[in-house]
Structure formats: C-alpha cells, structure tokens
Tab-separated table of C-alpha atoms and ligand atoms in Angstrom:
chain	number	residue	atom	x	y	z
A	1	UNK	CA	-20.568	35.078	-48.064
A	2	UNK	CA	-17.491	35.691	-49.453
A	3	UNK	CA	-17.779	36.389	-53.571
A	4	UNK	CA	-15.712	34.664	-55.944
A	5	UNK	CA	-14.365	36.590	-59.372
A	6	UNK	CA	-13.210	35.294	-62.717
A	7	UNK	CA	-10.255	37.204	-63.845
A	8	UNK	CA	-9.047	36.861	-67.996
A	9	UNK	CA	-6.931	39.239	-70.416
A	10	UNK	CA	-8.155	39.258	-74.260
A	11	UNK	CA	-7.117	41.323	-77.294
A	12	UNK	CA	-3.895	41.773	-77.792
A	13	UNK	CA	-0.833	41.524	-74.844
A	14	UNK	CA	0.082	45.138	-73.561
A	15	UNK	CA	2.588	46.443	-70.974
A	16	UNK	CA	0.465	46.721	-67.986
A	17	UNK	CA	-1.869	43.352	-68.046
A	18	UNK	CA	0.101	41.758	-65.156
A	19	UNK	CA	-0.251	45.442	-62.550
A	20	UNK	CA	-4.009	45.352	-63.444
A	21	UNK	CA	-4.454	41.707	-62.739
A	22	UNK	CA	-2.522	42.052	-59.421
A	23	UNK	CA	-4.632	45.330	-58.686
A	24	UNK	CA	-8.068	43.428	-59.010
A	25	UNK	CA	-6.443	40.685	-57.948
A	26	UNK	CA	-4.824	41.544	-54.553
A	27	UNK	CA	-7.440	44.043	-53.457
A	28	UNK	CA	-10.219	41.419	-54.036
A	29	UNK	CA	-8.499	38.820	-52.000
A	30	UNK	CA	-6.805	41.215	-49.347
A	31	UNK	CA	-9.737	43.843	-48.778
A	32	UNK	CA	-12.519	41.704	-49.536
A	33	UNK	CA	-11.845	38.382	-48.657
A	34	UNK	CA	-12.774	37.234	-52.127
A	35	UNK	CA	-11.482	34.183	-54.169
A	36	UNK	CA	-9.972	34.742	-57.115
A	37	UNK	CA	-9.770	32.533	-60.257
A	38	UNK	CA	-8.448	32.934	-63.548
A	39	UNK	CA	-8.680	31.841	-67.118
A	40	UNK	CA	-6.362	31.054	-69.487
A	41	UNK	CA	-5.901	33.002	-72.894
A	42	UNK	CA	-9.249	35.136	-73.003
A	43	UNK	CA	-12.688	34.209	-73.615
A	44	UNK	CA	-11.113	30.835	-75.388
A	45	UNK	CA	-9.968	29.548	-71.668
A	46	UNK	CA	-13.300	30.721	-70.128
A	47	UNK	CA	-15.431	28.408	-73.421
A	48	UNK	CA	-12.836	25.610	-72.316
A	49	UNK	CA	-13.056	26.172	-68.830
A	50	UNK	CA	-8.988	26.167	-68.299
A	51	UNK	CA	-8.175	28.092	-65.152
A	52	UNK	CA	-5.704	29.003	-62.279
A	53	UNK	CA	-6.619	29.948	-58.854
A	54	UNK	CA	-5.199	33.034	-58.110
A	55	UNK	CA	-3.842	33.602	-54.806
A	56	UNK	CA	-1.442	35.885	-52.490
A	57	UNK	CA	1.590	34.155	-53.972
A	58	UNK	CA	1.058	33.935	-57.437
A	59	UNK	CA	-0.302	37.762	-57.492
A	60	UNK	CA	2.863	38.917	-56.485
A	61	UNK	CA	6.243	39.903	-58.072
A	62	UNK	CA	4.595	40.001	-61.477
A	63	UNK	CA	3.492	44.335	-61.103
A	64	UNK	CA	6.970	44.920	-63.352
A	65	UNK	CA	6.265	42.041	-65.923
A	66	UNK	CA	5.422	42.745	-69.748
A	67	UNK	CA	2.856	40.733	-71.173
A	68	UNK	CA	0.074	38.826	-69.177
A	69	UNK	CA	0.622	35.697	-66.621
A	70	UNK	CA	-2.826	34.378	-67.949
A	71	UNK	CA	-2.316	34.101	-71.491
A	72	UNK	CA	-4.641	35.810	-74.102
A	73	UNK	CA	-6.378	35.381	-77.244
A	74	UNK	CA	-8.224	37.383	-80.037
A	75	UNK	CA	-10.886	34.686	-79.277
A	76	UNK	CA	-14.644	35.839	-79.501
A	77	UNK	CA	-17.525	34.734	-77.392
A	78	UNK	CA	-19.895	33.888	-79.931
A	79	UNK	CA	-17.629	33.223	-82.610
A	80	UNK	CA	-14.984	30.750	-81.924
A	81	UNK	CA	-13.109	28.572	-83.899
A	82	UNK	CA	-13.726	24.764	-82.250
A	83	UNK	CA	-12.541	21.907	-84.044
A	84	UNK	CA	-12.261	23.460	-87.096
A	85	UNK	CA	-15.612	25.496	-87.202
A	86	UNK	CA	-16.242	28.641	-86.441
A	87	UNK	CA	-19.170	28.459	-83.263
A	88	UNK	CA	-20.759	30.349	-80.955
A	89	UNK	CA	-19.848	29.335	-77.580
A	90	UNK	CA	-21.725	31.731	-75.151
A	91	UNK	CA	-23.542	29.228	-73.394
A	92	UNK	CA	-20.765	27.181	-72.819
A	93	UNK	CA	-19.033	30.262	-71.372
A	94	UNK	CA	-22.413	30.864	-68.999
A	95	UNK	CA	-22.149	26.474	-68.092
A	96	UNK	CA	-18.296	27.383	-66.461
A	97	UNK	CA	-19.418	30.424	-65.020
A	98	UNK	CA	-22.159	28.710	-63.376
A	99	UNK	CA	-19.809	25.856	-62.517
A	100	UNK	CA	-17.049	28.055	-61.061
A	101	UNK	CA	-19.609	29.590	-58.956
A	102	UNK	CA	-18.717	33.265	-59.739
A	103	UNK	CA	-19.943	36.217	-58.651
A	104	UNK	CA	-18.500	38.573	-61.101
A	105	UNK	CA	-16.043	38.175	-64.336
A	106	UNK	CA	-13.466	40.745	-64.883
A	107	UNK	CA	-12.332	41.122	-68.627
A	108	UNK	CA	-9.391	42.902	-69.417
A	109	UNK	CA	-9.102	44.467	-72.948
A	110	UNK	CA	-9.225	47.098	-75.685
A	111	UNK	CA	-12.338	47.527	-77.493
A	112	UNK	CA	-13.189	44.217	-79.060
A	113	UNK	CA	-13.350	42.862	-75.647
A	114	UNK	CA	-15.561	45.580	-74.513
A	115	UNK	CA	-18.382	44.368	-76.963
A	116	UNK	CA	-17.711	40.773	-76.183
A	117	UNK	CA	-18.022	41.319	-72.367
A	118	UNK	CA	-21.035	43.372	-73.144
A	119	UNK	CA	-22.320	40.696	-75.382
A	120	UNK	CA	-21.374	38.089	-71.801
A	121	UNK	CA	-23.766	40.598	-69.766
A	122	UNK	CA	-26.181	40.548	-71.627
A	123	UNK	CA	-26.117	36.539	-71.926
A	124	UNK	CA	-26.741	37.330	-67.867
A	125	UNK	CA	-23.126	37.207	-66.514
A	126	UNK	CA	-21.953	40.104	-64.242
A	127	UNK	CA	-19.510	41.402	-66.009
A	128	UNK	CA	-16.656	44.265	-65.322
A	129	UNK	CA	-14.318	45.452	-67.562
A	130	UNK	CA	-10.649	46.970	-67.277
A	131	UNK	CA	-9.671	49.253	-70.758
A	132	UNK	CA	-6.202	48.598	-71.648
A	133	UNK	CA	-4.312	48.606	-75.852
A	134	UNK	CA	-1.226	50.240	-76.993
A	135	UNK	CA	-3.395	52.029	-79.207
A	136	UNK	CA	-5.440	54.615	-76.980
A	137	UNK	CA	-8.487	54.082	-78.583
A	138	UNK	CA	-10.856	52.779	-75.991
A	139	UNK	CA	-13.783	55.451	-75.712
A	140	UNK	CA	-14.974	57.223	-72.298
A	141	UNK	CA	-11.833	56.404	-70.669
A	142	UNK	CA	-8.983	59.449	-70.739
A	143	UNK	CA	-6.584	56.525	-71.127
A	144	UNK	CA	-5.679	53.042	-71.716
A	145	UNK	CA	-2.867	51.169	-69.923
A	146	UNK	CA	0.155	50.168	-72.097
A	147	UNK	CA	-0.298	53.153	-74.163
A	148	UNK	CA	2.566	55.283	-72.007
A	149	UNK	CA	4.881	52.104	-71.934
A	150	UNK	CA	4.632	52.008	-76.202
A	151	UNK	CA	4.531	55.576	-76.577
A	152	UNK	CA	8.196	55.526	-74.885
A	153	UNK	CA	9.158	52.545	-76.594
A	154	UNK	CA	8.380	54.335	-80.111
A	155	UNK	CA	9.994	57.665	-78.872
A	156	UNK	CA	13.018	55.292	-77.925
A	157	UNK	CA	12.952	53.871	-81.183
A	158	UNK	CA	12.748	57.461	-83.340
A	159	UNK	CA	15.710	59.023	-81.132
A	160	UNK	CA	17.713	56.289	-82.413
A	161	UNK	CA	16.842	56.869	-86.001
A	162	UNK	CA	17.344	60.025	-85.917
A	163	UNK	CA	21.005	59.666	-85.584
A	164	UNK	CA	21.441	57.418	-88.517
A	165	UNK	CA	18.796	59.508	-90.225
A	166	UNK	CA	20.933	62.445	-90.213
A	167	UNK	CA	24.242	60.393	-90.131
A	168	UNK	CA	23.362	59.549	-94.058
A	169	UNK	CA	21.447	62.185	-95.028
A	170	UNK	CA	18.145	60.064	-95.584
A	171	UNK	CA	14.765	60.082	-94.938
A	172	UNK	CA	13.487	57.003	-92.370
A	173	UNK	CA	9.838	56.313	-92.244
A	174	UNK	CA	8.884	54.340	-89.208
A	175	UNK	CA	5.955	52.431	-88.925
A	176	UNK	CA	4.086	52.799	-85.556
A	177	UNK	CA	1.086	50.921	-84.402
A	178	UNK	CA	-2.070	52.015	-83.119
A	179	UNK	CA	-4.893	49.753	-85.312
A	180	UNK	CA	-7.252	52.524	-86.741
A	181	UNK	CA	-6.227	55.060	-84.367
A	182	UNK	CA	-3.720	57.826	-85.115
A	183	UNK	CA	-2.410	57.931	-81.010
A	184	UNK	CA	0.641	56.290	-80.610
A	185	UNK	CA	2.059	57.695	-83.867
A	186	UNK	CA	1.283	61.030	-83.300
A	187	UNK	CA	2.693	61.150	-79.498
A	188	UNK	CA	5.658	59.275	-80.202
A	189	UNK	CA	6.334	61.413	-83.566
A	190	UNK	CA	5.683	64.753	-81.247
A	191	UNK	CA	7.956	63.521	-78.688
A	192	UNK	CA	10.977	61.941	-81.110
A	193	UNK	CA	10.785	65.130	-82.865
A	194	UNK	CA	9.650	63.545	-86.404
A	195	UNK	CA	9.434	66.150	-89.170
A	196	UNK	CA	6.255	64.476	-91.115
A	197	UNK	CA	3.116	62.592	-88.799
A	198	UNK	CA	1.268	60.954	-90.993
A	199	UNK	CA	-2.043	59.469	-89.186
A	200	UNK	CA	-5.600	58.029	-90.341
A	201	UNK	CA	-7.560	60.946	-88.715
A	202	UNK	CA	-5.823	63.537	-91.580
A	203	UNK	CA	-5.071	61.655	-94.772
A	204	UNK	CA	-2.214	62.546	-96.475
A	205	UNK	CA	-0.958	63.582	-100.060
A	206	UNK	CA	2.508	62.309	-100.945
A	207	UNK	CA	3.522	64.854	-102.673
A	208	UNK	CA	2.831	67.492	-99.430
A	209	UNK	CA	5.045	65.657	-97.873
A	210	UNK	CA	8.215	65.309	-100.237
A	211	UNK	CA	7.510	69.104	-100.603
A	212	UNK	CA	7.992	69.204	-96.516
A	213	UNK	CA	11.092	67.251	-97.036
A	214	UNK	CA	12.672	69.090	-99.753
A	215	UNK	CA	11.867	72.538	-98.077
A	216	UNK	CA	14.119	70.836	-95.031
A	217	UNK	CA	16.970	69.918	-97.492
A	218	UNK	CA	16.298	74.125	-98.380
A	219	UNK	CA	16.976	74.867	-95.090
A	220	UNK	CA	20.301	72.333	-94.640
A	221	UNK	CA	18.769	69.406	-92.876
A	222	UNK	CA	19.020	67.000	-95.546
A	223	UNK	CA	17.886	64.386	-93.308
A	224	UNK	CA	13.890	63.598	-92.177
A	225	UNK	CA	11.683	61.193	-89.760
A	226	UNK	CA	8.604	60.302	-91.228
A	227	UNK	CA	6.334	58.711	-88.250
A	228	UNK	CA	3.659	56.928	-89.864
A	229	UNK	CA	0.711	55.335	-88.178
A	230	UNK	CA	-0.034	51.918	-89.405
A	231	UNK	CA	-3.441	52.840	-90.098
A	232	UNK	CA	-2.106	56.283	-92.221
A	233	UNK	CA	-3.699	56.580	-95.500
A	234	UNK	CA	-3.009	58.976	-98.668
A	235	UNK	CA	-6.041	61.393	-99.429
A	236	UNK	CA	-6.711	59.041	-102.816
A	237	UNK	CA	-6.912	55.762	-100.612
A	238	UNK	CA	-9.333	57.236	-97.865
A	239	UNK	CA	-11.351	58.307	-100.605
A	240	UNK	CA	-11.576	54.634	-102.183
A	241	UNK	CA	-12.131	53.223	-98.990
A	242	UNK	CA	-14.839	55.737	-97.922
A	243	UNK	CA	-16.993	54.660	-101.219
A	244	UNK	CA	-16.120	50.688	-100.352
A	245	UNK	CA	-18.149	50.998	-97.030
A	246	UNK	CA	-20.431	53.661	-97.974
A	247	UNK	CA	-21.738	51.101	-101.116
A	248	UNK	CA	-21.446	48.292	-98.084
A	249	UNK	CA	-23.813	50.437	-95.738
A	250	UNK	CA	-25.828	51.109	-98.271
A	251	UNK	CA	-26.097	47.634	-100.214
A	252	UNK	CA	-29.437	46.632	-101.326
A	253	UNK	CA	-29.059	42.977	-101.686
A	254	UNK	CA	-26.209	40.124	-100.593
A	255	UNK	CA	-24.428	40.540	-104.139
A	256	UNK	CA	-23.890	44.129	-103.813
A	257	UNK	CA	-22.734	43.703	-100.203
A	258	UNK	CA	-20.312	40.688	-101.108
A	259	UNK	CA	-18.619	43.638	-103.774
A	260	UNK	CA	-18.440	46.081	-101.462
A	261	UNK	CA	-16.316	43.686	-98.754
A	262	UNK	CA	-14.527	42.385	-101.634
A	263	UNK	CA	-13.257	46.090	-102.219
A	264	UNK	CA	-12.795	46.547	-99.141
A	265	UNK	CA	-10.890	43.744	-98.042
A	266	UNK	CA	-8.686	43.944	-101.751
A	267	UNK	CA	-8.384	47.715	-100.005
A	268	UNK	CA	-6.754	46.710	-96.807
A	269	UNK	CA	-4.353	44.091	-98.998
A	270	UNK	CA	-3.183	46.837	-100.711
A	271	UNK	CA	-2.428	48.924	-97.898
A	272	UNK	CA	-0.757	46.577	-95.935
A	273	UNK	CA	2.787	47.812	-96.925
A	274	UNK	CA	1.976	50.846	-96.902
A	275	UNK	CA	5.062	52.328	-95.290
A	276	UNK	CA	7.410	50.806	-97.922
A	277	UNK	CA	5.377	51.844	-100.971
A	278	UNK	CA	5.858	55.349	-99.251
A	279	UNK	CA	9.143	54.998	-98.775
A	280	UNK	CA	9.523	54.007	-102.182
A	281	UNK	CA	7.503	57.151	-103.506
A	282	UNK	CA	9.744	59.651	-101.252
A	283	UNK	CA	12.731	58.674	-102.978
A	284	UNK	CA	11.704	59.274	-105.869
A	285	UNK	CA	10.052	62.480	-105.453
A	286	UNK	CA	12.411	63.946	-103.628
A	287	UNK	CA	16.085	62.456	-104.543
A	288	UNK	CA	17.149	61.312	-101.510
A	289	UNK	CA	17.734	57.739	-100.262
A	290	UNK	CA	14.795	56.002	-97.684
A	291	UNK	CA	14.200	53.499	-95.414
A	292	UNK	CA	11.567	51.707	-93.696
A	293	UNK	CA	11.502	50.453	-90.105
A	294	UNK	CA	8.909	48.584	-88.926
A	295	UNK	CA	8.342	48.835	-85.149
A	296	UNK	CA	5.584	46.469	-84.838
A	297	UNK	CA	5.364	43.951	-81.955
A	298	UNK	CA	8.754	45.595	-80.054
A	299	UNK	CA	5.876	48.638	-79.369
A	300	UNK	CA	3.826	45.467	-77.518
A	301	UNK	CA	6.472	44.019	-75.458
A	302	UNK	CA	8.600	44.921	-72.325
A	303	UNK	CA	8.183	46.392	-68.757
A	304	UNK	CA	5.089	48.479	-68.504
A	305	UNK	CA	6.183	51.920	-66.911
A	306	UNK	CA	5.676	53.937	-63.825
A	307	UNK	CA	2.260	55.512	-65.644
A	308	UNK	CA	0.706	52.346	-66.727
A	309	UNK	CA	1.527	50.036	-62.905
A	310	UNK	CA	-0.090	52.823	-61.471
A	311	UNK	CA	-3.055	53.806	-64.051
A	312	UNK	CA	-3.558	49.488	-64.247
A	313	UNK	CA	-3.407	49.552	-60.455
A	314	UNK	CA	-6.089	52.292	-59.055
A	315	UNK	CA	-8.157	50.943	-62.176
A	316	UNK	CA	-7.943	47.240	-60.842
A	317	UNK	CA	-8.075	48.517	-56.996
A	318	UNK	CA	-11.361	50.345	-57.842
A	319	UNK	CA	-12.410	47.177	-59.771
A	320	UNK	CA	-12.311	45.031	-56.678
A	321	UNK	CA	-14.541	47.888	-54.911
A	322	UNK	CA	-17.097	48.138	-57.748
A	323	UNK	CA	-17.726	44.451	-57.538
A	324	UNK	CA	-17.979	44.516	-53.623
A	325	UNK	CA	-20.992	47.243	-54.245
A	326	UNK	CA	-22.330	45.021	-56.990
A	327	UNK	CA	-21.870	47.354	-59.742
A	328	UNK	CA	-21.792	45.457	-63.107
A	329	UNK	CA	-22.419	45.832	-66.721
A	330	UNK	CA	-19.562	48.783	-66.571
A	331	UNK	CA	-15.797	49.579	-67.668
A	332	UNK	CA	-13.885	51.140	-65.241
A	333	UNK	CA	-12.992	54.171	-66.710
A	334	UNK	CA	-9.838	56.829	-66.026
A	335	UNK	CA	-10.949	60.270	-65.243
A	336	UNK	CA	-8.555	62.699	-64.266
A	337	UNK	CA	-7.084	61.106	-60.910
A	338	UNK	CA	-10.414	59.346	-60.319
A	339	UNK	CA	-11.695	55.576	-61.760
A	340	UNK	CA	-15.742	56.070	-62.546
A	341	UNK	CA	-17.935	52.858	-63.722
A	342	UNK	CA	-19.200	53.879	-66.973
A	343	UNK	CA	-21.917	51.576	-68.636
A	344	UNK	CA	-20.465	49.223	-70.830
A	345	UNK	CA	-23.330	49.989	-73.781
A	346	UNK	CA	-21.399	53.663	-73.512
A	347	UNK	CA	-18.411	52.267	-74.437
A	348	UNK	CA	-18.866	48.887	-77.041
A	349	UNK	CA	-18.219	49.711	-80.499
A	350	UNK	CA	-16.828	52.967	-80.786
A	351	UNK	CA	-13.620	54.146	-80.841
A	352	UNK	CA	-11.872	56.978	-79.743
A	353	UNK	CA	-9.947	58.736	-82.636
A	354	UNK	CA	-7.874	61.601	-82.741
A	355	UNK	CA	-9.800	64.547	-82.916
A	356	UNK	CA	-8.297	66.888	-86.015
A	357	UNK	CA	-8.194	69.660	-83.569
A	358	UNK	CA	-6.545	68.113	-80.774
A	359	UNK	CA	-4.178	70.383	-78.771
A	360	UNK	CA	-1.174	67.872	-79.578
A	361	UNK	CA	-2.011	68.204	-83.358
A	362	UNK	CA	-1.551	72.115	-83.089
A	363	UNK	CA	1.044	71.978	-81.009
A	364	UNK	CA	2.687	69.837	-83.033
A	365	UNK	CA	1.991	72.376	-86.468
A	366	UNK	CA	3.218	75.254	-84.141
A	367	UNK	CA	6.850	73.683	-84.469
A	368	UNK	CA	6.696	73.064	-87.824
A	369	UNK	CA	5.868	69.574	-88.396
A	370	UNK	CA	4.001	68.291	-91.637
A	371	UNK	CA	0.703	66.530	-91.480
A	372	UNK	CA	0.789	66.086	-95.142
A	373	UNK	CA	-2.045	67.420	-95.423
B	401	LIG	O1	-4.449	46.557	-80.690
B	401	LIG	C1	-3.099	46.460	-80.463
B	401	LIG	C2	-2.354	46.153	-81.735
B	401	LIG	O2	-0.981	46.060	-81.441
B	401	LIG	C3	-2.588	47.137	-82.876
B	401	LIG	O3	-1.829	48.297	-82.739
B	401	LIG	C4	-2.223	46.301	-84.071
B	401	LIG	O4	-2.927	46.755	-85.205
B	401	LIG	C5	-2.693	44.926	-83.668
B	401	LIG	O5	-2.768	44.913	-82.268
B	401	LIG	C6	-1.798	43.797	-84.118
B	401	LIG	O6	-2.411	42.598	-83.768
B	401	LIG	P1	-1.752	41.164	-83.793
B	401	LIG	O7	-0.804	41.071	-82.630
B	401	LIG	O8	-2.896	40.244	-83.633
B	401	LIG	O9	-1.031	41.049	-85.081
C-alpha cells in the first residue's frame, strides 16, 4: 500500500526550506506514489494537528522561494508552551500521527530539531530528518542548506561596506550570524576581504586587534572591516563563561547550580551587544571613527541559491528513497556528491564548530588577516 509522510520545517526559516520540501515532496508523490501531508509551523502544528495536504500543485513553483510555505516555530516536543504553561506534548504529537495514518515524519531543521525528532523516534515515530541553518553547524553532514545563500548575502553586505569603509576612513564592524558557530562569519569575512575575523572558536583580545588596525593605518589604509560572529567573544569573556558552566557541570546541589545559570545567563546579557561595545573600544584605542552594522535577519531571508536548491533537492530526493526502503531514525546527511542516512543519535546534541586549524582559517592568516588572537 501506498505510504503516507508527514512533512514540517522547525528552527529557524532558511533559504532553501521550500527546494527541500518540494524535493521530499515531489519525489515521494511522483516516484513513489506516496501521499504527502504537511504541518504547520514545526512540531507546534504537528501537537495541534494543523495541516495541508501536499500535492503536485502546491509543490510546485515554490523551488526559488525564501523562507518556508509551511510555517515554522522554535516549538519543542516535550516542552511547549499551551495555554500559558509550559507542557510536554509528545503524546499528543504520537495521537495525530496515529490519526493521520503516517508512515514516516520528515523534520526539517538545524540541530535543535535533530534532538527533538530524535526525542519523536524514540517516543516510536519513524522519523527522518533533513539538516538545514544559516549557521553550518549541524554535525556529520559536510553542509547545511541556507548556509551558501547567507554566506553570499553577508559577502554582499561587506563589499558594500567596504566602500564607505574606506570612503571615510573608518573602521565598520559587522555583525554576522551563525548562533555558537564561527561559519558564516568567517566565510563571508574571507570572501568580503575583512581585515579582522573575530569568531567564538579563537577568542579575541581587543587590543590585538586595534594593534591590526593601526599597523593598516602604518601601511596607508586608514580604513578596516571587522567581521564579527555574533557568538565572538574577547579572551577575558570566554574565560568567565568557561568557569560559569564548569561550576554548573560541576554543581553539587540546586543552589550552586541556580548561581552558576544565573552567571551564565547575566553572561549572555552582557554580551548581547557585543559588537557595539567593540566598536566603542576600537575607537578609542585606535583614534579612528567606528560603526556597527548589524546584519541579522537580512542573512535569513531571500532566494536560496543555485548551491542550496540543489544541496536541499538531492537531500530531499534521497529522503523520499530512504523512506521507501524503510530507513528511519536517521538525518540525511551531505557527503561529497552523495546523501548517506546517518543515525540520528550520531548527530543530536553536538555541534559542528570551526576547527582552529581549518584550511580556511590558514588561508585566511596567509593573506594577512587578524584573528585577534
Ligand atoms: O540558527 C539560525 C539563527 O539565525 C542564528 O544564526 C541566530 O543566532 C538565531 O537563529 C536567531 O534566532 P531568532 O530568529 O529566533 O531570533
């Protein structure tokens, strides 16, 4: 008989959600003969059992569209927000699953919705996952979709500062996304030519880094880009925030726990204008004028590109085939020009940084750009 699939996108929207819904999407229905249902704004739409049958006409024309047809949500399985309390809803989600007689469930997302779908298989559900963020941090995969549409977006948005950069003879920091994860920043500063990448794998010192922006002004380029990752940190932070969760992993009762998120969490506060205090810091140590730019949600929005329809599309074509064969429990993962089912337990809860010896890092040193470190 014929299998039926659930189809939702959670996490955050990226530039490729629509191509990778249309890849499961149209190979399951055309190839396989499957139905094809989907549910509205993530695991919330699945607990509340909101859907849309997805069929030959509303799978097409959307390949080129930014965001995601279906809606999504930072919504978790087992902790969800209902009428003003925060519950778990798994077994509602296994009632509609049951009740939509499906076969298989197909969650799109970065790596929060990796653990949730693995926390849905284990509940019982068959579940198969798709890895897509701006952010490049989903492990076992080589990539993520929406990654290459931000990473031009950010390289876009560093070509023009550049101008006006060296136009006034300032420094411009620009704030990239890319959560924890030092990706995006570090291939968009590479490619936009930034002078300083300043990213949470390699925490920085501030004064390293006026010192590589004074040395410029040496040399006649009284002008600098400063591409810092949201999640960039000075050496002195990463230190305080090292001994926060060290004290949390290591708390021997609820009261010494409770401090250590407190310091954490006072931690994050403080860092969350980051780029401006920097700014701020540069001008001072150095003499010229700054400015901040924000990219934020621009990096999320938009057509995805060339690399991320196709990447979402053989991901979501060999979707379709892994749930003909019955293969569950697994991401579908990018290797080289191949998509391999990797187990999801591989892949839930850890997160693929930027190694400190990556050949982009040295590359990037090799032309003279500051780390700050
Ligand atoms: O994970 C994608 C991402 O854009 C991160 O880069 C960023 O930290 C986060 O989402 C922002 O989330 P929100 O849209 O919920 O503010």
């Amino acid at each position: 008989m014929a299998k039926q699939i659930g189809i939702l996108t959670a996490g955050g929207d990226t530039p490729g959600l629509n191509a990778a819904i249309r890849g499961v999407g149209k190979a399951a229905l055309d190839r396989y003969g499957m139905r094809v249902v989907g549910f509205r704004d993530g695991f919330r739409g699945l607990a509340e059992n909101r859907t849309v049958r997805l069929d030959g006409a509303s799978l097409s024309g959307i390949l080129t569209i930014g965001g995601t047809i279906l809606g999504t949500s930072r919504d978790k399985p087992h902790k969800m927000v209902v009428g003003g309390k925060t519950q778990d809803m798994t077994d509602a989600i296994v009632a509609n699953y049951q009740a939509n007689q499906l076969d298989a469930l197909v969650c799109i997302g970065g790596g929060s919705t990796q653990k949730n779908a693995l926390h849905l298989a284990r509940a019982g559900l068959n579940v198969i996952t798709l890895p897509k963020t701006i952010d490049n941090d989903v492990a076992v995969t080589d990539a993520t979709f929406g990654f290459d549409t931000a990473l031009g977006t950010a390289t876009d948005a560093i070509d023009r500062l550049h101008s006006t950069a060296h136009s006034h003879h300032r420094i411009i920091v620009v704030e990239i996304m890319g959560h924890r994860a030092g990706w995006l920043a570090l291939g968009a500063g590479i490619a936009g030519g930034a002078d300083v990448i300043l990213i949470p794998e390699i925490p920085y010192t501030v004064e390293v880094v006026a010192e590589a922006i004074r040395n410029r002004v040496r040399g006649g380029k009284p002008f600098s880009i400063v591409a810092v990752a949201e999640g960039g940190l000075s050496k002195q932070h990463a230190k305080s925030l090292q001994r926060a969760l060290d004290l949390k992993q290591h708390a021997e009762d609820k009261e010494q726990k409770r401090l250590a998120k407190a310091e954490i969490a006072a931690l994050e506060l403080e860092h969350r204008d980051n780029a401006l205090y920097l700014g701020r810091q540069l001008e001072e140590l150095t003499g010229l004028e700054a400015r901040v730019t924000i990219l934020g949600h621009l990096q999320r929005g938009g057509a995805p590109s060339a690399a991320d329809r196709l990447l979402a599309t053989r991901l979501g074509s060999k979707c379709a085939d892994l749930i003909e064969q019955e293969v569950y429990g697994v991401m579908v993962a990018a290797k080289c020009d191949d998509a391999i089912a990797v187990p999801l337990e591989a892949v839930a809860g850890r997160r693929k940084t930027v190694p400190i010896d990556h050949p982009w890092i040295t590359a990037a040193r090799d032309v003279g750009t500051s780390f700050g470190d």
